[in-house]
Coordinates of C-alpha atoms in Angstrom, one line a residue:
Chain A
X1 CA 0.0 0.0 0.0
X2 CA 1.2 3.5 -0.9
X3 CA 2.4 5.8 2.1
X4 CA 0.1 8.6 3.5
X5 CA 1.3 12.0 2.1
X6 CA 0.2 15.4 1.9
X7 CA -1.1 16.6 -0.9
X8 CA -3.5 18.6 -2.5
X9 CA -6.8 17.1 -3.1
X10 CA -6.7 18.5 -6.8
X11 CA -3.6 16.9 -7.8
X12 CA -4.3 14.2 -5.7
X13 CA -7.1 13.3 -7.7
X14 CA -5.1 13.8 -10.9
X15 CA -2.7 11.4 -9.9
X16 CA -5.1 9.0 -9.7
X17 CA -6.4 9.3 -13.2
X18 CA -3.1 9.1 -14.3
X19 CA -2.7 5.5 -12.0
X20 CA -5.8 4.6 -14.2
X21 CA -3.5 4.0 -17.6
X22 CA -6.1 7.2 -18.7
X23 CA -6.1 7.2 -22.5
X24 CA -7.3 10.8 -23.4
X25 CA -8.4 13.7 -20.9
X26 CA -9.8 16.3 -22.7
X27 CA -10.6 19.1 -20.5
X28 CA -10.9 23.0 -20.2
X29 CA -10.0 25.0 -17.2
X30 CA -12.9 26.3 -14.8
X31 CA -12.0 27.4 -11.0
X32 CA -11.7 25.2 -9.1
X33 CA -11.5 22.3 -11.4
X34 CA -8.4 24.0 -12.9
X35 CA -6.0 22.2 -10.6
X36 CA -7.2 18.8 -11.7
X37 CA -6.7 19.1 -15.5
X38 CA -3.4 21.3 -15.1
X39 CA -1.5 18.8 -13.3
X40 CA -2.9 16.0 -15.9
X41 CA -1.4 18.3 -18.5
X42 CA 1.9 18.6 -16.9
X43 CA 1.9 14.5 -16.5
X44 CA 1.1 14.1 -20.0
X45 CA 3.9 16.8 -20.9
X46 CA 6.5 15.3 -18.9
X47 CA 6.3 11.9 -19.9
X48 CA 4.7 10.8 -16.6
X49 CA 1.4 9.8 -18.4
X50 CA 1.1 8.0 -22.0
X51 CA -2.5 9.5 -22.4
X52 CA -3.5 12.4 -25.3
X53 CA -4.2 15.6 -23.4
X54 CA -6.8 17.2 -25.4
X55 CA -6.9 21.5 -24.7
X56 CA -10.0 22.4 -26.2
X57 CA -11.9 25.8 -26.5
X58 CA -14.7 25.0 -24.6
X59 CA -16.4 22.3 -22.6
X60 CA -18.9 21.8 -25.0
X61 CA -16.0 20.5 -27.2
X62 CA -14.3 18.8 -23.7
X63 CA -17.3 16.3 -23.6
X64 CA -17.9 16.2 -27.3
X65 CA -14.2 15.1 -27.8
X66 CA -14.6 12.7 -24.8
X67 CA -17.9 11.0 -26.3
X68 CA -15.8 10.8 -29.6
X69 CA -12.6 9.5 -27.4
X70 CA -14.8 6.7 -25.5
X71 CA -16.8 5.4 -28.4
X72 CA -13.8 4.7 -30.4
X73 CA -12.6 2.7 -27.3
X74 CA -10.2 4.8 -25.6
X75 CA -10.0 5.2 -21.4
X76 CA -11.5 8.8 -21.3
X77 CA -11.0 11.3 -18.3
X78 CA -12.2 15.0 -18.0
X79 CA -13.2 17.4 -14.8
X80 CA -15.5 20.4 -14.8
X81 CA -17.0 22.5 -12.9
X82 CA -20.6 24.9 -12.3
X83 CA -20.6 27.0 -15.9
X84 CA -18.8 24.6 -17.3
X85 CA -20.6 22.1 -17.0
X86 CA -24.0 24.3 -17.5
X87 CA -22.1 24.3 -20.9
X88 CA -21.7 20.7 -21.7
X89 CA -24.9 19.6 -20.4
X90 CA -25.7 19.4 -23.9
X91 CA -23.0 16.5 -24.8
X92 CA -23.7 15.2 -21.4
X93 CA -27.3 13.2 -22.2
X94 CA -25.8 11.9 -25.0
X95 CA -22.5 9.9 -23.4
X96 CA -24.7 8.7 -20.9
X97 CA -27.7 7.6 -23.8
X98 CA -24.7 6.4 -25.5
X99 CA -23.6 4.3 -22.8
X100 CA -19.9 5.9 -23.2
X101 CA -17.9 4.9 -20.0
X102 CA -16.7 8.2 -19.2
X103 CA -15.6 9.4 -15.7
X104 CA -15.6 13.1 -15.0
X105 CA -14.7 15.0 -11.5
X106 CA -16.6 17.9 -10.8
X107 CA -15.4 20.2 -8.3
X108 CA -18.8 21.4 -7.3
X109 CA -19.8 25.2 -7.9
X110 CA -22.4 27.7 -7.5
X111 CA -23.8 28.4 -10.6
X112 CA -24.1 32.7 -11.4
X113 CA -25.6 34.5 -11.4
X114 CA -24.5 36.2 -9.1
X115 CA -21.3 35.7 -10.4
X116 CA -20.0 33.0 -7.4
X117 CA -16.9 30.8 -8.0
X118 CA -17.5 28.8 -4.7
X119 CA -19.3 25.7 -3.4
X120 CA -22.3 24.2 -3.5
X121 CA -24.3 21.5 -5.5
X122 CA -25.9 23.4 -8.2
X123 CA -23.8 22.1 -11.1
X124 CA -24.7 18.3 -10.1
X125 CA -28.3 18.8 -9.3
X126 CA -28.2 19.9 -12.9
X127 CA -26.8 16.7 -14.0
X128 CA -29.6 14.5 -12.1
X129 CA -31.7 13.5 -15.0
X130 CA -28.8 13.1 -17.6
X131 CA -28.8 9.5 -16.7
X132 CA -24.7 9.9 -15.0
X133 CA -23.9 7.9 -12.7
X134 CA -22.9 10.2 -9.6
X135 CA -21.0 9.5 -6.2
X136 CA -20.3 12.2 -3.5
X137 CA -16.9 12.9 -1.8
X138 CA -16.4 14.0 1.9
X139 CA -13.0 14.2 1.8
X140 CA -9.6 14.0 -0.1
X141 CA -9.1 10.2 0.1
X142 CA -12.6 9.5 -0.8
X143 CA -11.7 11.6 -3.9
X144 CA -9.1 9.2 -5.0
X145 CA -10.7 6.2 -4.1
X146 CA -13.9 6.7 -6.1
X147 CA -12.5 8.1 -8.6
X148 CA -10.8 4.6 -9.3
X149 CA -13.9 2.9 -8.2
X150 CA -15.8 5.3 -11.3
X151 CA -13.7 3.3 -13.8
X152 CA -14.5 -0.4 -12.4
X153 CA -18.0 1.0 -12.7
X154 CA -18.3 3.1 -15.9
X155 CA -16.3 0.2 -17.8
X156 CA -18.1 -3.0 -16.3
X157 CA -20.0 -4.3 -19.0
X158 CA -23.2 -4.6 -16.6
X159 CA -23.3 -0.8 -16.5
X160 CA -21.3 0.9 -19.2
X161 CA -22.2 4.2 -18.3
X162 CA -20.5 7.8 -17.5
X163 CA -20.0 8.5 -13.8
X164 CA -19.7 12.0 -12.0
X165 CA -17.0 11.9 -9.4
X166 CA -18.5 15.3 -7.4
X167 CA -16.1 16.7 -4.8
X168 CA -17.3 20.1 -3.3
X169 CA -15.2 22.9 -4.8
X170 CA -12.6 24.4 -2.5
X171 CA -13.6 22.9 0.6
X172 CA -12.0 19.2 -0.8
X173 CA -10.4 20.1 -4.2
X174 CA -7.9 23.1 -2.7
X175 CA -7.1 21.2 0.6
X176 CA -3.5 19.9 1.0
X177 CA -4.8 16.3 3.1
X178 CA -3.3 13.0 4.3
X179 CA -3.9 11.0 1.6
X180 CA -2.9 7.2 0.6
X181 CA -2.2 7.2 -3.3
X182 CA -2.5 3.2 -4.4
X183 CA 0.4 1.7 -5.8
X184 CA 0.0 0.9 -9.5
X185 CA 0.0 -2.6 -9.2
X186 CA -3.1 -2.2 -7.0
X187 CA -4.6 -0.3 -9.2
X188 CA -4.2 -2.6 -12.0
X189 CA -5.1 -5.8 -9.6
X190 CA -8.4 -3.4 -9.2
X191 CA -9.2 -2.0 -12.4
X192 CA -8.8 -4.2 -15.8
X193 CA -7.8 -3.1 -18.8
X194 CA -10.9 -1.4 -20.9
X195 CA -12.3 -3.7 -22.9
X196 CA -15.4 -1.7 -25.2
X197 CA -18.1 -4.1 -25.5
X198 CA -19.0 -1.6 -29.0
X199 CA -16.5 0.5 -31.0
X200 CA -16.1 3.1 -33.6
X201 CA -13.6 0.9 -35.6
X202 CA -13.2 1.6 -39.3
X203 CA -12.8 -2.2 -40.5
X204 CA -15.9 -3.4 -38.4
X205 CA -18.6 0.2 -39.0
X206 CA -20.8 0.6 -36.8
X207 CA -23.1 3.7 -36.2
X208 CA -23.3 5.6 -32.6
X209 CA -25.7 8.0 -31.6
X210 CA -28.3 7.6 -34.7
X211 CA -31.9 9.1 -35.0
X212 CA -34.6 7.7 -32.7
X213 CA -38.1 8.2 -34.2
X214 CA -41.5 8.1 -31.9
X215 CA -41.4 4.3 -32.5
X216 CA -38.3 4.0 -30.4
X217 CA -37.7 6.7 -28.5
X218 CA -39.3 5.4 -26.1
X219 CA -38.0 1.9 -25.6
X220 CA -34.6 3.6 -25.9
X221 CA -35.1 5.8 -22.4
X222 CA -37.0 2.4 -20.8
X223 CA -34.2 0.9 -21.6
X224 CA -31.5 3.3 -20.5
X225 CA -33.6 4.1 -17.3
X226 CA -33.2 -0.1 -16.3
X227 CA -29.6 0.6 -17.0
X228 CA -29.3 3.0 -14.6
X229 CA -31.2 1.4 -11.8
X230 CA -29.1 -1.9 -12.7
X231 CA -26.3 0.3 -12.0
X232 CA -26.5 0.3 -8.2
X233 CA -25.7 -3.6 -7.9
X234 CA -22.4 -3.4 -9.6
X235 CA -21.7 0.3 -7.9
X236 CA -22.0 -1.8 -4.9
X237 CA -20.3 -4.4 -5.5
X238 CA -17.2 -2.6 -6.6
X239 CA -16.8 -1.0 -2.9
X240 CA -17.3 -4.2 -1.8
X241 CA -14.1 -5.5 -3.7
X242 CA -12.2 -2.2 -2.9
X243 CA -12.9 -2.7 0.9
X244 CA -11.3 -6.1 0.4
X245 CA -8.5 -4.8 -1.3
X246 CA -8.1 -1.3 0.3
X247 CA -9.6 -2.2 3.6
X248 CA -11.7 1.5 3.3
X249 CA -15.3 1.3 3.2
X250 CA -18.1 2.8 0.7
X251 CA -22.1 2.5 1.2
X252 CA -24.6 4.0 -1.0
X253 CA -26.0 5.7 2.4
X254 CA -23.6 5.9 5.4
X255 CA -24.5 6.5 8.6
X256 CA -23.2 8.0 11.5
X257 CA -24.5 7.2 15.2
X258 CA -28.2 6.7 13.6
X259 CA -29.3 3.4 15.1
X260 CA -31.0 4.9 17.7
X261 CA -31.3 8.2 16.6
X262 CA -35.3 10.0 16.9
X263 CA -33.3 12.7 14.7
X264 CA -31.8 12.2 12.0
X265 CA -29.8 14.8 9.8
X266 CA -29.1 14.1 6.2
X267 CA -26.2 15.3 4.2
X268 CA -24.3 15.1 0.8
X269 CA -20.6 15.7 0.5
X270 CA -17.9 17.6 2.9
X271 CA -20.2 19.2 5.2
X272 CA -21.1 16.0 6.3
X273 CA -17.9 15.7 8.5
X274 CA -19.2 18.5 10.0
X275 CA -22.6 17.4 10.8
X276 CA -20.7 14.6 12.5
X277 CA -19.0 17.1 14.6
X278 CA -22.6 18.7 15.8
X279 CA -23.7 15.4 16.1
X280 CA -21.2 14.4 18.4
X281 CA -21.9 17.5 20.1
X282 CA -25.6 16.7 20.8
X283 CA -24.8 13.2 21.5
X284 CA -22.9 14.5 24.3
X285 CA -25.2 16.7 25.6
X286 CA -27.7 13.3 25.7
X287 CA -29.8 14.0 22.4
X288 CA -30.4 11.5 20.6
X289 CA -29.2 12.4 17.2
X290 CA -27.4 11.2 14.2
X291 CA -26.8 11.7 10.4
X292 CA -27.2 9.5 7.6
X293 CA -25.0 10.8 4.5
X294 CA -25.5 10.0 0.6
X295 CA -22.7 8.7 -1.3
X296 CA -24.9 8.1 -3.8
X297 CA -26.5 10.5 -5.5
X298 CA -27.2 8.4 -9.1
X299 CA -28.4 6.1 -9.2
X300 CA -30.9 6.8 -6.0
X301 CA -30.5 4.5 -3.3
X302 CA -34.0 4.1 -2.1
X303 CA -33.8 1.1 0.2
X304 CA -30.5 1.8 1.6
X305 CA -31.6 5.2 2.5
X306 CA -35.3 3.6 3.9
X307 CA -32.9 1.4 6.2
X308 CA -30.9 4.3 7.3
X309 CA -33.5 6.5 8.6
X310 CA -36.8 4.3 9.4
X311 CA -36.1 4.7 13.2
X312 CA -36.3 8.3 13.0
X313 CA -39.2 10.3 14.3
X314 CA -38.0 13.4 12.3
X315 CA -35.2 14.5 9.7
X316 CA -33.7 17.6 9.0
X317 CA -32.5 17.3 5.0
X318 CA -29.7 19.7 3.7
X319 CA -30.0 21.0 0.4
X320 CA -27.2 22.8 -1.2
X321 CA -28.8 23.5 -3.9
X322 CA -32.2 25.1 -4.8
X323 CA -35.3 23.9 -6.7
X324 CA -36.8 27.4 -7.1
X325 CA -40.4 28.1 -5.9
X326 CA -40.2 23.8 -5.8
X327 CA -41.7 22.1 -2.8
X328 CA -38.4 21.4 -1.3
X329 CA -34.7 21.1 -2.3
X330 CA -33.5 18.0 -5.2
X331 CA -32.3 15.7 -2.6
X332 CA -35.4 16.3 -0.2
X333 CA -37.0 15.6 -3.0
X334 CA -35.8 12.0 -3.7
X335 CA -36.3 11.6 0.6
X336 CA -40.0 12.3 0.8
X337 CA -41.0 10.0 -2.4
X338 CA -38.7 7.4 -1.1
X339 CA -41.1 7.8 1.8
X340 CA -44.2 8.4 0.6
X341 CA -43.7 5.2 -1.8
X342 CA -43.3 3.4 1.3
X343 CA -46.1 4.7 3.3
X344 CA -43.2 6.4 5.9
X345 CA -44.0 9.6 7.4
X346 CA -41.6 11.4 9.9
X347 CA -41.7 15.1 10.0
X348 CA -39.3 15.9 7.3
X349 CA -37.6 19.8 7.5
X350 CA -35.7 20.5 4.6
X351 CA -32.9 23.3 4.7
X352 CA -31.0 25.1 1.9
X353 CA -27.6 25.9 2.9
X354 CA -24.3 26.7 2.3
X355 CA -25.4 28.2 -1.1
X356 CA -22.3 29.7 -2.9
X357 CA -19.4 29.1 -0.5
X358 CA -21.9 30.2 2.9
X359 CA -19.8 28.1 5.7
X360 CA -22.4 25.5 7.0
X361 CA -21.2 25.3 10.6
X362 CA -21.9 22.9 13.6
X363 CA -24.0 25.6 15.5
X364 CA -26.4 25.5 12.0
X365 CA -26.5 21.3 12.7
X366 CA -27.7 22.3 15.6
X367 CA -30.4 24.5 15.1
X368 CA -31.3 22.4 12.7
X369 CA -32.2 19.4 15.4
X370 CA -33.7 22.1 17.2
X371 CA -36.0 23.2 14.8
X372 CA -37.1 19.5 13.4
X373 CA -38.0 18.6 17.2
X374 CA -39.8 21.7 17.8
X375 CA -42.1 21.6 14.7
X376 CA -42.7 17.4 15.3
X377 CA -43.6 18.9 19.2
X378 CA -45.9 21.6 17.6
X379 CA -46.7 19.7 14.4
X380 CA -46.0 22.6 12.7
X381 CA -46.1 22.7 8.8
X382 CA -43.1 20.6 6.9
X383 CA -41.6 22.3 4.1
X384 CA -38.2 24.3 3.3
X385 CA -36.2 27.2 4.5
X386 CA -33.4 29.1 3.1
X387 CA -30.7 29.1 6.0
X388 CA -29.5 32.5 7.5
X389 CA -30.7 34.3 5.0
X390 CA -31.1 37.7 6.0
X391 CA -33.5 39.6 6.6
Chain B
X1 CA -41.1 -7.5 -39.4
X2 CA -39.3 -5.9 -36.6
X3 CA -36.7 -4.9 -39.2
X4 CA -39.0 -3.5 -41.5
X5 CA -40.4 -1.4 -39.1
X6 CA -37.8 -0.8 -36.2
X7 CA -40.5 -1.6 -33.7
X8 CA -38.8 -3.8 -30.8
X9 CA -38.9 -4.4 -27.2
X10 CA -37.1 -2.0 -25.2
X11 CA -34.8 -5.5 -24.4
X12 CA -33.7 -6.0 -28.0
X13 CA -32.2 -2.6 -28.8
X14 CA -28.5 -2.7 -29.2
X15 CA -26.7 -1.0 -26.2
X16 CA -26.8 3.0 -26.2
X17 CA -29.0 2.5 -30.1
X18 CA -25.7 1.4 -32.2
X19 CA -26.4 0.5 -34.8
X20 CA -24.1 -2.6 -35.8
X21 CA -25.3 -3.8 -39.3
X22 CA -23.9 -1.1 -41.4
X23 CA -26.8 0.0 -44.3
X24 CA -29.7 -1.6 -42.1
X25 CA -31.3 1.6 -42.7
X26 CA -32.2 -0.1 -46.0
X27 CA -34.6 -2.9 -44.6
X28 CA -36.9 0.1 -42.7
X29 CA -39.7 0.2 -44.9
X30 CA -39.8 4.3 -44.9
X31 CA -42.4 5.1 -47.9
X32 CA -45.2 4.4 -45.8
X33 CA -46.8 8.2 -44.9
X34 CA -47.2 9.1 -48.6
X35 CA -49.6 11.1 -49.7
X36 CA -49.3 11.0 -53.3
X37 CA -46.9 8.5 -55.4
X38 CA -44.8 8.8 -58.6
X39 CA -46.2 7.1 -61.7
X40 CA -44.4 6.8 -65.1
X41 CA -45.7 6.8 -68.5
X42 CA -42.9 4.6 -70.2
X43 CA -44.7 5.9 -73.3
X44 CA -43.4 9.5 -72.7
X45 CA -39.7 8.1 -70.6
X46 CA -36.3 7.9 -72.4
X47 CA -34.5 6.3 -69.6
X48 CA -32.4 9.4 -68.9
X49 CA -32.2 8.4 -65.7
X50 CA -32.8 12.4 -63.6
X51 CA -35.6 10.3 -61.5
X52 CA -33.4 8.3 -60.1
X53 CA -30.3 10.6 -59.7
X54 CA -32.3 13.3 -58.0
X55 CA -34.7 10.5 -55.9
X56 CA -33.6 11.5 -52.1
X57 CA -34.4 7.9 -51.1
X58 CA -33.5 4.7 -53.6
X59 CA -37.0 4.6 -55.0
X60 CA -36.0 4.3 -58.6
X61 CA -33.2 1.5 -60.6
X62 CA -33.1 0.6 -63.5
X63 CA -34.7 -2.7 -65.2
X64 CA -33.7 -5.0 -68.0
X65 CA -34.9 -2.7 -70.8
X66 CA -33.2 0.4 -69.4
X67 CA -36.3 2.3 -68.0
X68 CA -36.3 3.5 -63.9
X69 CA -39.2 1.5 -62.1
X70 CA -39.6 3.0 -58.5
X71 CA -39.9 0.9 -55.6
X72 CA -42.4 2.4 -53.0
X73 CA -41.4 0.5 -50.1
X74 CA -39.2 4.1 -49.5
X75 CA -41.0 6.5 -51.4
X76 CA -42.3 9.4 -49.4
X77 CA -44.1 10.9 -52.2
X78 CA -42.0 13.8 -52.2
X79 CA -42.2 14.6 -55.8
X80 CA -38.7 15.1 -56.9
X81 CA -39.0 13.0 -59.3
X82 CA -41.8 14.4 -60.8
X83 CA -40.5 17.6 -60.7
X84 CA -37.3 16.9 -62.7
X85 CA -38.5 14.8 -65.3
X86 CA -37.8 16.5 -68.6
X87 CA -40.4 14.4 -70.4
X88 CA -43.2 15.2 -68.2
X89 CA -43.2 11.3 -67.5
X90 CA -43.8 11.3 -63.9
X91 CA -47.4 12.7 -62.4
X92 CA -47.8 12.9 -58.8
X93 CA -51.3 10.5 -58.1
X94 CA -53.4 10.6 -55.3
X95 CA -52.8 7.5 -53.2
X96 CA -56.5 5.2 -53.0
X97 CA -56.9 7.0 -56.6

């Protein structure tokens, strides 16, 4: 196993790809992605990294060139970030309807306007219906690890889809962190070479991406929504095999002191460290509290996140990332249909926060708790509230 | 049939749509929303062949005497055809006329 160094989370997670035997990266700079693609550059420059680095004039040419890159076989890497990947949305519905394999970190970012270059989740929460795969860093070595874990996915003939690496800008992607780099031979005991189930291959023609008329349309999203969903098994799977390897676990839905918990927060990426931190807090002070945290955001994990939080009497769900005039934020959302499906009904308060770089801190965790177990007390109306917003 | 008219199960379509048979477009039988249809007088034709170079589709070849004969198993009922005929040989019927 590889010795725990410092580094920055960026170039951390470039090493990685470049552990990965990456064929092509094609990538344009965005803060605070840049990090990422300029040290892939520089491997690929100084003969660290036998890949083509791709510099391209937009991402809407990044992901075109990467959907071109994957279906003609090739290992494909790239890294965005909020506008820029507002701007290859586009590109991005079709690697996924394409069932191109790609793997892309996104070093999540407000989206303007106003103009804001930091953190939140507005860039993936526009990627939820493109039919990515997506998986949620809290910290600098989960960066690297599921970023290796994206490839074993993407690439697993069972799934052969494109998977979102999201790690929250700034917060994880500037850090310098302890973090364990594999050695290679890990990495290649873990991850097989790419073998393309289809190609773009001049002696054997084939043709991607053709028209889909009303008769087919149809089937073609049934059957790309069943790939998706059939997705979760193998995503599974695959941390089950890194734990073995690695000996560092991955869940769809972790948890965090939640067995006995009557509250229960729910988080997605970095500031779920600090929710453990509150919850701690309130453990000590004999509340019974805990948080249950997605790893998974795509595909769903419905019945892991049923298990995780049927014990609770009330939740308190962050959202960092709004759904304008919508009944509640995009992963409160996914919480109360999981819910309602089931016939579950806690008293669910859902709280956007931490919009555009706002610090989420342990005292907001614990006004959250305060304010679910008030309103269960007073069975005051659920809904959603824009933290510390001022008045 | 399901060639001829693309309809499948959502299980039989080829991963992401590919399609693997190069030309397969070929076996869709595409001439089947036409409205009117091309019909030559071989009386007034003199095989010159515009029909089927300016046919957007492969309605027309060629048969054993020479003269274009159109196939309208892909013919949209565009009128092309019609259009360019320098013989006037090609009128545009009603289809059920």
């Amino acid at each position: 196993m590889g010795k725990r160094v410092g580094m920055e989370v960026s170039i951390a997670a470039a090493e990685v790809v470049g552990l990965c035997d990456v064929d092509v990266i094609a990538a344009y700079p965005i803060t605070p992605q840049t990090h990422i693609v300029e040290h892939l550059s520089e491997l690929v420059a100084d003969g660290h990294l036998d890949a083509e680095f791709i510099p391209v004039e937009s991402e809407h040419s990044a992901m075109s060139t990467c959907v071109g890159s994957a279906a003609a076989g090739a290992r494909t890497f790239t890294s965005t970030s909020s506008q820029g990947y507002a701007l290859m949305a586009e590109i991005c519905y079709i690697a996924s309807s394409m069932r191109l394999p790609i793997v892309m970190a996104v070093a999540n970012r407000a989206l303007s306007a106003p103009i804001n270059i930091w953190n939140d989740h507005a860039d993936m929460m526009m990627a939820r219906d493109t039919g990515w795969i997506q998986t949620v860093a809290e910290n600098g070595q989960e960066v690297v690890d599921l970023i290796l874990h994206a490839f074993r996915v993407a690439e697993d003939h069972r799934v052969l889809l494109p998977v979102m690496v999201n790690l929250d800008g700034f917060t994880l992607s500037h850090m310098i962190e302890p973090i364990i780099l594999p050695d290679k031979e890990e990495v290649d005991r873990y991850l097989p070479p790419y073998k393309p189930k289809l190609r773009l291959d001049p002696q054997n023609p084939m043709t991607f991406g053709p028209v889909g008329m009303p008769e087919v349309y149809t089937e073609a999203k049934k059957a790309q929504d069943e790939a998706v969903k059939e997705s979760k098994a193998v995503i599974v799977e695959a941390w089950q095999e890194f734990e073995k390897q690695f000996g560092r676990s991955y869940k769809p839905v972790e948890t965090y002191k939640a067995e006995d918990a009557e509250t229960l927060l729910l988080t997605m990426g970095s500031i779920s460290e600090t929710a453990m931190t509150a919850v701690d807090k309130m453990r000590a002070d004999g509340q019974k509290v805990g948080l249950a945290h997605l790893r998974l955001w795509r595909p769903f994990p419905a019945e892991e996140l049923v298990d995780a939080v049927k014990g609770a009497k009330a939740l308190a769900v962050v959202d960092r990332a709004l759904s304008l005039s919508g009944g509640c934020g995009p992963v409160c959302v996914e919480v109360k249909s999981t819910l309602f499906d089931r016939g579950l009904s806690p008293y669910v308060q859902n709280f956007l926060a931490g919009l555009g770089g706002r610090d989420v801190t342990v005292e907001d965790f614990e006004t959250m708790v305060a304010k679910v177990g008030d309103g269960l007390a007073k069975g005051l109306p659920m809904g959603y509230e824009i933290v510390n917003a001022r008045e | 049939m399901a060639k001829e008219t693309g309809i499948v199960s959502w299980k039989e379509l080829e991963l992401g749509c590919t399609l693997t048979e190069p030309g397969s477009a070929a076996q869709l039988k595409t001439g089947d929303w036409r409205s009117m249809r091309p019909v030559t007088n071989f009386e007034l034709c003199n095989k010159c062949g515009q029909c089927y170079i300016f046919c957007p589709d492969m309605v027309y070849s060629k048969n054993e005497e020479g003269y274009y004969e159109a196939d309208y198993y892909y013919c949209k009922g565009c009128g092309i055809c019609a259009r360019e005929c320098p013989k006037d040989a090609i009128q545009m019927v009603e289809e059920g006329d």
